[in-house]
Structure formats: C-alpha cells, structure tokens
Short mmCIF file of C-alpha atoms and ligand atoms in Angstrom, two decimals:
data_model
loop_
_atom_site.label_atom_id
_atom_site.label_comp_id
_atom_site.label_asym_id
_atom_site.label_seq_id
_atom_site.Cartn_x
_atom_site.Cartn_y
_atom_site.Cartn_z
CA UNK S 1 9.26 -18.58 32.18
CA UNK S 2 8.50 -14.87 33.14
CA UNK S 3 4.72 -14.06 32.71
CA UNK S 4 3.83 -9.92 31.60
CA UNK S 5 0.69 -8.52 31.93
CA UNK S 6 -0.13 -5.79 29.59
CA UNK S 7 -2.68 -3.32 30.43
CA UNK S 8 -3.76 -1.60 27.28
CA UNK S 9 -3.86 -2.96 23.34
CA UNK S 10 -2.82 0.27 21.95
CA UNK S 11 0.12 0.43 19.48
CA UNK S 12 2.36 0.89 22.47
CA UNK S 13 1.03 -1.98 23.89
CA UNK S 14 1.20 -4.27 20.97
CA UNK S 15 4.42 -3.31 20.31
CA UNK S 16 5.56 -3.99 23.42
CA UNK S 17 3.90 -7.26 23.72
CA UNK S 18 5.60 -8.47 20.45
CA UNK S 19 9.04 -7.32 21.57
CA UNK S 20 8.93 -9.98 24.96
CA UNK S 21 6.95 -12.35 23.08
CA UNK S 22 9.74 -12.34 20.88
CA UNK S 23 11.82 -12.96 23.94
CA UNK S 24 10.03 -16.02 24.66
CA UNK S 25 8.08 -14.50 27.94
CA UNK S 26 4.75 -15.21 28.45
CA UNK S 27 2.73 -11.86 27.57
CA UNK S 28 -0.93 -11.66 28.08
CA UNK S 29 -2.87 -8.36 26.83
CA UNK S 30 -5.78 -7.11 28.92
CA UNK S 31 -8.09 -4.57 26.91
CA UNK S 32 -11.81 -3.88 27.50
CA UNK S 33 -11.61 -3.79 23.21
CA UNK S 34 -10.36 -5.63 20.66
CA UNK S 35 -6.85 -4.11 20.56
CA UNK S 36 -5.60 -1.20 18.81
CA UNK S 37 -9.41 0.99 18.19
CA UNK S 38 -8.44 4.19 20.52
CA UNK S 39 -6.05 6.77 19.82
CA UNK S 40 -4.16 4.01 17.74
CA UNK S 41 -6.47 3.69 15.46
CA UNK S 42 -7.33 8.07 15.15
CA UNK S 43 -4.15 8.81 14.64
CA UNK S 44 -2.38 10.13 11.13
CA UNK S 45 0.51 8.13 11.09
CA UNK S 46 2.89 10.52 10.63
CA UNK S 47 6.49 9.83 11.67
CA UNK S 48 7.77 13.17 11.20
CA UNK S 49 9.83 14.82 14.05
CA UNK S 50 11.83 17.16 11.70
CA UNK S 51 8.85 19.10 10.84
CA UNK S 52 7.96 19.41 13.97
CA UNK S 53 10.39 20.65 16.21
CA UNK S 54 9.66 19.65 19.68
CA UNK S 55 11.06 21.94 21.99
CA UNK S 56 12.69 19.10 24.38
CA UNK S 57 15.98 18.23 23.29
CA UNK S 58 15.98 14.95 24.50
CA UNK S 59 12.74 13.96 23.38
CA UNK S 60 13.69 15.27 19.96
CA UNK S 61 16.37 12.78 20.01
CA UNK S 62 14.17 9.79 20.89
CA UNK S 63 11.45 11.16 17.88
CA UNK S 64 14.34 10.92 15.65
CA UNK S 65 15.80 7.76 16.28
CA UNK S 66 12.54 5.71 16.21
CA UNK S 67 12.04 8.09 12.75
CA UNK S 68 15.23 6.77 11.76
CA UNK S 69 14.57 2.81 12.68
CA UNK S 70 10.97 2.70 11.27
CA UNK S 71 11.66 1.33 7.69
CA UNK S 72 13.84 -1.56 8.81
CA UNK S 73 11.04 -2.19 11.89
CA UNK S 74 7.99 -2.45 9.45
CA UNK S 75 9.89 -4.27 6.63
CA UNK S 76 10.38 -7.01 9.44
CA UNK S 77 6.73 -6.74 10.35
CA UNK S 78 5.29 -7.24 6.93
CA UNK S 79 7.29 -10.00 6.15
CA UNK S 80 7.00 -11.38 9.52
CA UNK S 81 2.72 -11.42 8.90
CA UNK S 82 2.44 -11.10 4.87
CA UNK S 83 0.75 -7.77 5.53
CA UNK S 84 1.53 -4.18 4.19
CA UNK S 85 0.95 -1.40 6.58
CA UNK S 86 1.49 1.52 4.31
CA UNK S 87 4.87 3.57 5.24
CA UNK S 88 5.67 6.43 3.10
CA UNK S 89 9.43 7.65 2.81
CA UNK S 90 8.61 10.95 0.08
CA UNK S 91 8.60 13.35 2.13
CA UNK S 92 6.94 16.69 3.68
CA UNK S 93 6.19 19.94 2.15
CA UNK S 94 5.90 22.53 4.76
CA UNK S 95 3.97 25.69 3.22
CA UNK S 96 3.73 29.13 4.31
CA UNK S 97 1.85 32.17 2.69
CA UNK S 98 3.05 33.85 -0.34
CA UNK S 99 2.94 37.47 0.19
CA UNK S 100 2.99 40.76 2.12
CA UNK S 101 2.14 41.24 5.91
CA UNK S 102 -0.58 43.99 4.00
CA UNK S 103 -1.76 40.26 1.96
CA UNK S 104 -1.55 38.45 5.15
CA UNK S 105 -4.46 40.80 6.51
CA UNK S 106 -6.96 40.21 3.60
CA UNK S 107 -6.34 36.18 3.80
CA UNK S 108 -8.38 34.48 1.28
CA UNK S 109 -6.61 35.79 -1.33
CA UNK S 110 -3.07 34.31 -0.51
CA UNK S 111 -1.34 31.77 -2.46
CA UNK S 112 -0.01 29.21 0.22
CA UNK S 113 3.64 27.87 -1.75
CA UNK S 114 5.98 25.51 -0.29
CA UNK S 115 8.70 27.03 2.29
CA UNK S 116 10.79 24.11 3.18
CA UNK S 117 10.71 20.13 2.43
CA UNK S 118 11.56 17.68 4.83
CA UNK S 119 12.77 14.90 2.71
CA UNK S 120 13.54 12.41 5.45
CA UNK S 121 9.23 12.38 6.98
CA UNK S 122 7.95 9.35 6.89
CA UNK S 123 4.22 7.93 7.60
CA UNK S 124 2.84 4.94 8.13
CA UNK S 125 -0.89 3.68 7.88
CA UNK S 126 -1.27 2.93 12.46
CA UNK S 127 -4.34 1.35 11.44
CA UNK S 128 -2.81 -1.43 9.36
CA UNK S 129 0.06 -1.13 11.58
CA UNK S 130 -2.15 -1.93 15.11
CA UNK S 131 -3.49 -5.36 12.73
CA UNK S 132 -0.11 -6.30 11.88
CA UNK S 133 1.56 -6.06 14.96
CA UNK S 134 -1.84 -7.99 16.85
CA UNK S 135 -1.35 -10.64 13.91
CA UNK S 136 2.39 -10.67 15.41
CA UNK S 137 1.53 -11.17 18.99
CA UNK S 138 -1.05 -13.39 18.19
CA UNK S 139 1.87 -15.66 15.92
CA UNK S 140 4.01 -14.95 19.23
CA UNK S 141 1.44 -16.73 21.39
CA UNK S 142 0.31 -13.26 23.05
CA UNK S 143 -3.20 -13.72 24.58
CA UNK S 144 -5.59 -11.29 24.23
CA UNK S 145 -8.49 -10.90 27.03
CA UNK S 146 -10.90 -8.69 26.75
CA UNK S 147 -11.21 -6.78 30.38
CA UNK S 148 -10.39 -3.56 32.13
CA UNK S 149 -7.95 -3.58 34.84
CA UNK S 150 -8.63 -0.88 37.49
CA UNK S 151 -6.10 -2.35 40.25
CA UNK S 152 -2.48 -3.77 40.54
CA UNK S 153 -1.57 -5.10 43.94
CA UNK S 154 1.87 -7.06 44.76
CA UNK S 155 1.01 -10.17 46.66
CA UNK S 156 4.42 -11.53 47.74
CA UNK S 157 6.14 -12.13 44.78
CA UNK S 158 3.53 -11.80 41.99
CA UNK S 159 1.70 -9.07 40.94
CA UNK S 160 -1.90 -9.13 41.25
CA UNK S 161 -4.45 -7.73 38.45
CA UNK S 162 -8.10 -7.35 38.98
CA UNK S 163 -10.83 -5.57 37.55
CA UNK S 164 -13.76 -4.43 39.40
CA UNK S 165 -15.67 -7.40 39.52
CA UNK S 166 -12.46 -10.00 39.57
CA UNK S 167 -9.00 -10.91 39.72
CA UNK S 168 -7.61 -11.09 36.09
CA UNK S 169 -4.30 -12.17 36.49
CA UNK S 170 -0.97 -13.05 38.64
CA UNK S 171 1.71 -12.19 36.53
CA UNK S 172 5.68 -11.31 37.52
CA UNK S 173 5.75 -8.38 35.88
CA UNK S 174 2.75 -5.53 34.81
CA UNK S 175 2.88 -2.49 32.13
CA UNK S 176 0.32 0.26 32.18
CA UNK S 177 0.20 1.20 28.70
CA UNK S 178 -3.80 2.35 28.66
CA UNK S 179 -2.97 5.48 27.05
CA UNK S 180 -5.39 8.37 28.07
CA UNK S 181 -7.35 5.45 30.69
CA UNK S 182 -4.16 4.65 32.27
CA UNK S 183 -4.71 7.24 35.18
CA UNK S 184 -7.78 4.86 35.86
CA UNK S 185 -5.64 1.77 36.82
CA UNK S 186 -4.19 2.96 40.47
CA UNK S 187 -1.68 0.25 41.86
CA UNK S 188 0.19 -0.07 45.42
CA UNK S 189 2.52 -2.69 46.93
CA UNK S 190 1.69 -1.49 50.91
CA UNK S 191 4.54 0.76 50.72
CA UNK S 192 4.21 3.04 47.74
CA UNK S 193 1.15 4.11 45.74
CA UNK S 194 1.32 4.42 41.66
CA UNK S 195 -1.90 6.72 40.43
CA UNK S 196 -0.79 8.16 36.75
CA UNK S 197 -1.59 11.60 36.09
CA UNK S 198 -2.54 11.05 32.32
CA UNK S 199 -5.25 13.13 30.86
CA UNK S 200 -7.39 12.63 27.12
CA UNK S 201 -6.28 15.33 24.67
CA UNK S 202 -9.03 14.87 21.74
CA UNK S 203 -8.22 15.56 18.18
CA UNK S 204 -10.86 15.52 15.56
CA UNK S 205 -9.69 14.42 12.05
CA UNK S 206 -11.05 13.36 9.06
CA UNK S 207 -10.42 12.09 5.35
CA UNK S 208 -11.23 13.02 2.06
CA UNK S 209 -10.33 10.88 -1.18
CA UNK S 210 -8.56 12.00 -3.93
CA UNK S 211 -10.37 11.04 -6.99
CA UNK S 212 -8.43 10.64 -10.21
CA UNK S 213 -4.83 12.71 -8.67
CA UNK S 214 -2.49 12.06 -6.42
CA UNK S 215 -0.87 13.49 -3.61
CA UNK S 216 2.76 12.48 -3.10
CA UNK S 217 3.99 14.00 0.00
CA UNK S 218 2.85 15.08 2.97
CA UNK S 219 1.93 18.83 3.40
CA UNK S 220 1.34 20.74 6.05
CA UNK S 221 1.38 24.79 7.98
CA UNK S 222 1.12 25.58 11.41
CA UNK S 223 -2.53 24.89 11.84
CA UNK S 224 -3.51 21.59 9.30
CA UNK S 225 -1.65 18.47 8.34
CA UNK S 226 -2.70 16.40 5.16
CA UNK S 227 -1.12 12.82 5.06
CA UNK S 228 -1.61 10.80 1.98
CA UNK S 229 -2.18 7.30 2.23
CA UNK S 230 -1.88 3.91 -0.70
CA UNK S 231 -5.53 3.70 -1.31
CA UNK S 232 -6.14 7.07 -2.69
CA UNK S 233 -7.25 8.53 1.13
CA UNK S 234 -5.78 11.95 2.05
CA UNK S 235 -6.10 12.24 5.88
CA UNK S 236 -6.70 15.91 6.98
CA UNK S 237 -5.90 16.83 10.96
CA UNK S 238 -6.51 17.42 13.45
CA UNK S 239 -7.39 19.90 16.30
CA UNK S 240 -5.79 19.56 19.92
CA UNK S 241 -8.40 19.99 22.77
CA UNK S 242 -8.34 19.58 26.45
CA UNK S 243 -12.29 18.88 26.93
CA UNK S 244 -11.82 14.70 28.95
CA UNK S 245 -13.50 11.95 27.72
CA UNK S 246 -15.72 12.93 24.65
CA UNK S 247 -14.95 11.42 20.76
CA UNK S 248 -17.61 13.45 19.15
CA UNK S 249 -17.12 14.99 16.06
CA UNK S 250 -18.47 18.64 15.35
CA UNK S 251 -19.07 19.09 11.87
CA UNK S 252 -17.97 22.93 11.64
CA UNK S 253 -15.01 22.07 13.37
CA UNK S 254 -14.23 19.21 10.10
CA UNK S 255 -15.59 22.16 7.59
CA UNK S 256 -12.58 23.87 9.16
CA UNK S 257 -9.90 21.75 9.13
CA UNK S 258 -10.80 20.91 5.61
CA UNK S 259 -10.85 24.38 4.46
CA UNK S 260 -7.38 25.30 6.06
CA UNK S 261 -6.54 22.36 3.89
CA UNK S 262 -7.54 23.48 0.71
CA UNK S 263 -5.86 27.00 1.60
CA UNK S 264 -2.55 24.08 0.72
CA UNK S 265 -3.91 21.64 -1.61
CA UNK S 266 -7.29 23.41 -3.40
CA UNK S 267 -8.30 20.28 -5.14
CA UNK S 268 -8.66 19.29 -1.38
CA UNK S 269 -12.37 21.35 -2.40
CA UNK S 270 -13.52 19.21 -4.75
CA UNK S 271 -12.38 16.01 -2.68
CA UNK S 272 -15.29 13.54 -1.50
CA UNK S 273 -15.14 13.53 2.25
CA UNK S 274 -14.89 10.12 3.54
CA UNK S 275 -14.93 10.05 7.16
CA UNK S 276 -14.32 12.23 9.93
CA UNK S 277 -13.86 10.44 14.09
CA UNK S 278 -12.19 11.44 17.15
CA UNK S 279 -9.40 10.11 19.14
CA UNK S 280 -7.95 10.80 22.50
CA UNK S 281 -4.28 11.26 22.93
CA UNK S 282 -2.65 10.36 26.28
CA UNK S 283 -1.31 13.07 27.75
CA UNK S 284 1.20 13.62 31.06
CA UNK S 285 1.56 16.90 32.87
CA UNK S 286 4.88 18.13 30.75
CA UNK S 287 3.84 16.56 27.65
CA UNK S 288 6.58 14.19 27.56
CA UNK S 289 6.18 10.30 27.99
CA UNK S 290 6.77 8.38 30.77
CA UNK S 291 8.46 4.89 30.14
CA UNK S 292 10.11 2.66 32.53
CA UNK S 293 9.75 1.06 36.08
CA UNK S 294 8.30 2.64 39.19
CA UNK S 295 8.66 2.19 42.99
CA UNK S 296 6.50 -0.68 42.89
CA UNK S 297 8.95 -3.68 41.78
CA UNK S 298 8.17 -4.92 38.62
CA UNK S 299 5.29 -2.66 37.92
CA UNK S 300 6.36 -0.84 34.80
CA UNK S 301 4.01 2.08 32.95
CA UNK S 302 4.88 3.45 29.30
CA UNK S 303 2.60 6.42 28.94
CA UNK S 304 1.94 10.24 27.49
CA UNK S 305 2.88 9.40 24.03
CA UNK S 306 0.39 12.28 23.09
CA UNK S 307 1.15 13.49 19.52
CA UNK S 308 3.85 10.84 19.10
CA UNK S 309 2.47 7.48 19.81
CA UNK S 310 2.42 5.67 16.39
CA UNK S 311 5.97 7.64 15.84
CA UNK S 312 7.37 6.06 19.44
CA UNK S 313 6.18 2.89 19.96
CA UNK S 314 8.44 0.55 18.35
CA UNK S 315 11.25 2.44 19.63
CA UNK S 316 9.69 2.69 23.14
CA UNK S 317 8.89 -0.96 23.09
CA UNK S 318 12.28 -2.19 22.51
CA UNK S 319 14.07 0.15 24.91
CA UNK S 320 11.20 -0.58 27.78
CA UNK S 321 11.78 -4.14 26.74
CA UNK S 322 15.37 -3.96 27.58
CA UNK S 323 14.76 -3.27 31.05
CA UNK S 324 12.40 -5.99 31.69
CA UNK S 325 14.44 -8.23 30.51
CA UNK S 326 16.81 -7.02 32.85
CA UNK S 327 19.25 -5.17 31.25
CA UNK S 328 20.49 -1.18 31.31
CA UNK S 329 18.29 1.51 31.39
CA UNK S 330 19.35 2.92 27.79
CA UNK S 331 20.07 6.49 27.65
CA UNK S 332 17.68 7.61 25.61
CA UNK S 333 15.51 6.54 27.81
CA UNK S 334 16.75 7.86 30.96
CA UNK S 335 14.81 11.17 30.45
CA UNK S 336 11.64 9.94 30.48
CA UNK S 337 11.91 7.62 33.57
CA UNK S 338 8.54 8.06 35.69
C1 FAD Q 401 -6.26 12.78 15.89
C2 FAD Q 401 -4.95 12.17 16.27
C3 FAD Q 401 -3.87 12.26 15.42
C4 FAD Q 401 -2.66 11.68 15.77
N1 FAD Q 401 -1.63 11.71 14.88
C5 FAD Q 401 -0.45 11.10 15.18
C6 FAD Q 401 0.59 11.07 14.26
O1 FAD Q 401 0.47 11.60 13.14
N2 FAD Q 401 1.76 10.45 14.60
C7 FAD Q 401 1.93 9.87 15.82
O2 FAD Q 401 3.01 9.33 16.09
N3 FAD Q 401 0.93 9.87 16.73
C8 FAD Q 401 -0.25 10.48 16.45
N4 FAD Q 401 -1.26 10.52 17.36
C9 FAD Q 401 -0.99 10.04 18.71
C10 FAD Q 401 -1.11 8.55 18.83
O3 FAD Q 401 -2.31 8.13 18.27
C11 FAD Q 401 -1.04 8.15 20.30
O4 FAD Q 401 0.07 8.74 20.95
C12 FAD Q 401 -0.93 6.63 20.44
O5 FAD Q 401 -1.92 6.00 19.67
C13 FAD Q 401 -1.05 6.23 21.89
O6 FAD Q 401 -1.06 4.84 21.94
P1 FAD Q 401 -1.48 4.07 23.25
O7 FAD Q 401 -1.33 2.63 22.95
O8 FAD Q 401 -0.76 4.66 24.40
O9 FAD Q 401 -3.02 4.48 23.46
P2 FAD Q 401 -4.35 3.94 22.77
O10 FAD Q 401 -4.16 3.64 21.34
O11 FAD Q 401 -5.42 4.90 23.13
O12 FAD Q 401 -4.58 2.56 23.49
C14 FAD Q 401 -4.95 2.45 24.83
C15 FAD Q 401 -5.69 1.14 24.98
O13 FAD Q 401 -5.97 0.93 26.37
C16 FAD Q 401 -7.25 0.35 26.47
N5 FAD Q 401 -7.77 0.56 27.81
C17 FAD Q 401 -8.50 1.59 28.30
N6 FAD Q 401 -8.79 1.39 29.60
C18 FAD Q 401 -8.21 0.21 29.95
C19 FAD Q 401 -8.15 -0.53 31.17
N7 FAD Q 401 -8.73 -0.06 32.27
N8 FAD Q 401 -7.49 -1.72 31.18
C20 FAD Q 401 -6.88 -2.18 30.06
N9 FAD Q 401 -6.91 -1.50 28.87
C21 FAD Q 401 -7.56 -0.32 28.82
C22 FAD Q 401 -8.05 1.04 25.37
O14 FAD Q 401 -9.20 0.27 25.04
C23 FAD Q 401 -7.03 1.12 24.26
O15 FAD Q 401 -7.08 0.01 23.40
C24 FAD Q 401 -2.51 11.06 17.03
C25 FAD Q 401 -3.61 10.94 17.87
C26 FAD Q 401 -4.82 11.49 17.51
C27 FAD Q 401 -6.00 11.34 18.42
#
C-alpha cells in the first residue's frame, strides 16, 4: 500500500486526505493543531465565483466548476458522517448606490438597492465543513499527529519528514498543503531545492446575529460581504491586508466593516455582534494556486488558495488526487502546475 504524508489539516488538506483515503492509501496528517482552526476555520464560506469575477480566465473556470460540483460533494459528506455543514443554494444580491454622482459625494444619505442577483452563489458553513470532512478521514483511517514539519528530504526511495527536533515520518509520497506556513517547510532531494513562496494575507471578519428576521441571500458591494448562515449568524467580511503573521483584531477596523454593512442591510445596526477573529489566507506571488507535483519526485504542494480555499478544495483535492494516483494531469489543472 502507498503511504501520503500530509503537511497541513486545513480544508485543503482534509479534503485531500479523504479523497486517497478513499482510495485505500495510507494517509497520515501532520498539523501542529487540531486540524482545520487557521484560515479554514476564518473563512466565510462563500462559494461564489460569479460575483466575483476573477480576472484569470482559467482560474475562473476551475472557481466555477468546484461551484458547480459542491452540492453533490457535501450531500455525500453529510450522509457519509450524519453531519450538516450548512450549504446555501439562494443566492447573492449584489448592491450598488441608488443615486446621482452629486448623491454619491454626500454618502450617508444614499439608499444602497440591489443591482444584479447571482442566483447560482452558493455558501457553505467551512467550519462545520473542516469537522465533517476530519470525521471522514478519521472513518477513512486517516491519522492525525499533531507536529510541524519544517523539512522533506528523499532518502532513496522514501521521502523523509522531520520536524525540528525529529523525524516524523517515511512516507512514498508528501503534500505541502500548510496554507500561509507552507513557505516554512523547505524540501530538497540533492538535486533540486523546493522553498514555497507563500505569504499570510490577514482578513479580519466578524458576525452579528440576526434576532427575530432573517436574511435569505447573500449580499454584498465592492467593499463588504454579509453571508447568512442556519443558526441565525450573519457573517460580515472581511478586509485584505498584507501585514505577515498577526490574527489580531482591531476593533475600529470591525466598527467599519459593520457599518459598510448596514449601508446594505440597516437592521445589520441593531444586530448583536457576536464575534469578530482573524485569519490568514495563503497567498502565492500571482495570486493564483499552485497544485500539483514538483521536481522533487513524489513531493507534491497544493497551495495559494487565498480568497478561494473553502470554494477549491474539494475540487482541488480530487484533481491533485488524480495525479497521485497516477493518472493524467487534468486540464483544469494544468494552469496551476508549480
Ligand atoms: C477572513 C477570511 C475570509 C475568507 N472567506 C472565504 C470565502 O468566503 N470563500 C472561500 O472559498 N475562501 C475564503 N477564505 C479563504 C480560505 O479560508 C483559504 O483559502 C483556505 O482556508 C486555505 O486552506 P488551507 O488548508 O490551505 O490553509 P489553512 O486552513 O490555513 O490550513 C493550514 C494548516 O497548516 C497547518 N500548519 C502550519 N504550519 C505547519 C507545519 N509546519 N506543518 C504542518 N502543518 C502546518 C496549520 O496549523 C493549519 O491547520 C477566507 C479566508 C479568510 C481569512
């Protein structure tokens, strides 16, 4: 039997190590955490490529298709594990500003009205999502160890995983999926060097409960989501900043997030805030992910999901999954070869 070591318990790692679980290989997941509490766990969930446009054609393509396989994906989760991990099919509103350019200038006095809706958005809740698909490995016979790698070396025909105090692991095959830490796991072979160029893009976020209404879809502008979730939460996001390693939470920053939010949704006002946290997305130089096998034989990295991660990852898994089992690279995968 092929042993897999997975570096990284984020919902691109889980995902992955369900998909070659699921394939009978031996997967064990090394995390210094119990798996899915980093960007996995800050995200919104949204699953929503239409409204946002990415400029990269290809990548556009690969948003939509794991968009488009989502429902069928979680309804084999949850009855796979019993568990319900909150996808939402209604919809988005996008809004824009009702008024004149002369309005525009004196702003709190516009009436924000919806400009387009996206019927096909989706979102799930990644929290419930990470738990379910860790319930999934752990039914698959994934092991979990708690332990950051820092080094992959191939030794003949294993590769060799160690942390700084120890070696881990020998495993045949190795995935760096440690989202914005994977740039700290450097890995070599005596002939070619891997070091990931992956930095932390934090986004503050927070949530505010909806007491006694509801929200149905999602709604968002250019500058503030809001993403409703089953148990009354509306999830308000999230800001975008290049500033490394740091998950604290600045309080005007959430007083404006929330109030661009109530410029969409006023009741958003009058809406008990719940929680507010960080996350750090991982991030590659062009933005785009990187998902495949490198120079090093059997060393294989799926990284840089930034904004998309919770959108990508089932997709991701079963296309980087088709490789390791040794089949074709699939096209839509081809662009984002590291
Ligand atoms: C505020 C915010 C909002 C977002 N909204 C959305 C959204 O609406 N839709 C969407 O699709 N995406 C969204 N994202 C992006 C999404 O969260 C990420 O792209 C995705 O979670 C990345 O998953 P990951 O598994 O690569 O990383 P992570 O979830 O960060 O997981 C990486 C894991 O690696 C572990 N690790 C760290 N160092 C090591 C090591 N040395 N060895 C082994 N393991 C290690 C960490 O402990 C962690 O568990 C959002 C992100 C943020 C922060």
């Amino acid at each position: 039997m092929k042993s897999i070591a997975i570096l990284g318990g984020g919902v691109v790692g889980l995902a992955l190590a369900r998909e070659l679980a699921a394939h009978k290989l031996r997967v064990t997941v090394f995390d210094p955490q119990a798996p899915g509490l980093e960007a996995s766990w800050a995200a919104a969930g949204m699953l929503a490529p239409d409204s946002e446009k990415h400029p990269d054609r290809h990548f556009r393509a690969l948003q939509v298709a794991a968009r488009d396989g989502y429902p069928e994906y979680v309804a084999a989760l949850e009855k796979e594990t019993g568990r319900r991990v909150g996808l939402r099919t209604d919809g988005l509103l996008m809004m824009s500003p009702k008024g004149t350019v002369k309005d525009a200038l004196r702003e709190p006095e516009l009436v924000w009205q919806p400009a387009l809706f996206f019927p096909g958005e989706y979102s799930v809740d990644n929290r419930l999502l990470c738990a379910a698909l860790a319930q999934s490995c752990k039914k698959h016979r994934v092991e979990f160890v708690k332990a950051a790698a820092t080094r992959v070396e191939r030794s003949g025909e294993v590769l060799r995983v160690s942390s700084e105090a120890r070696v881990l692991a020998e495993a045949d095959a190795v995935v760096n999926s440690a989202g914005a830490w994977s740039g700290r796991i450097s890995a070599q072979d005596g002939r070619h060097h891997v070091n990931l160029d992956i930095r932390p893009v934090k986004g503050q976020i927070c949530a505010v409960r909806a007491d006694g209404w509801k929200l149905r879809y999602m709604v968002r502008d250019e500058h503030v989501y809001l993403v409703p979730r089953e148990d009354g939460r509306i999830v308000v996001g999230a800001t975008m900043e290049d500033v490394g390693f740091d998950k604290s939470v600045d309080s005007g920053v959430i007083a404006k997030l929330l109030e661009g939010a109530a410029k969409l949704v006023p009741k958003i006002r009058n809406a008990p805030i719940v929680e507010s946290w960080a996350g750090l997305r991982p991030a590659s130089r062009t933005g785009l992910p990187l998902i495949g096998a490198t120079t090093i034989p059997g060393y294989y990295v799926s990284v840089g999901h930034l904004r998309n991660g919770i959108l990508l990852a089932p997709l991701s898994a079963q296309l980087l999954g088709q490789i390791i089992l040794g089949g074709k690279t699939p096209e839509l995968l081809k662009p984002f070869l590291p």
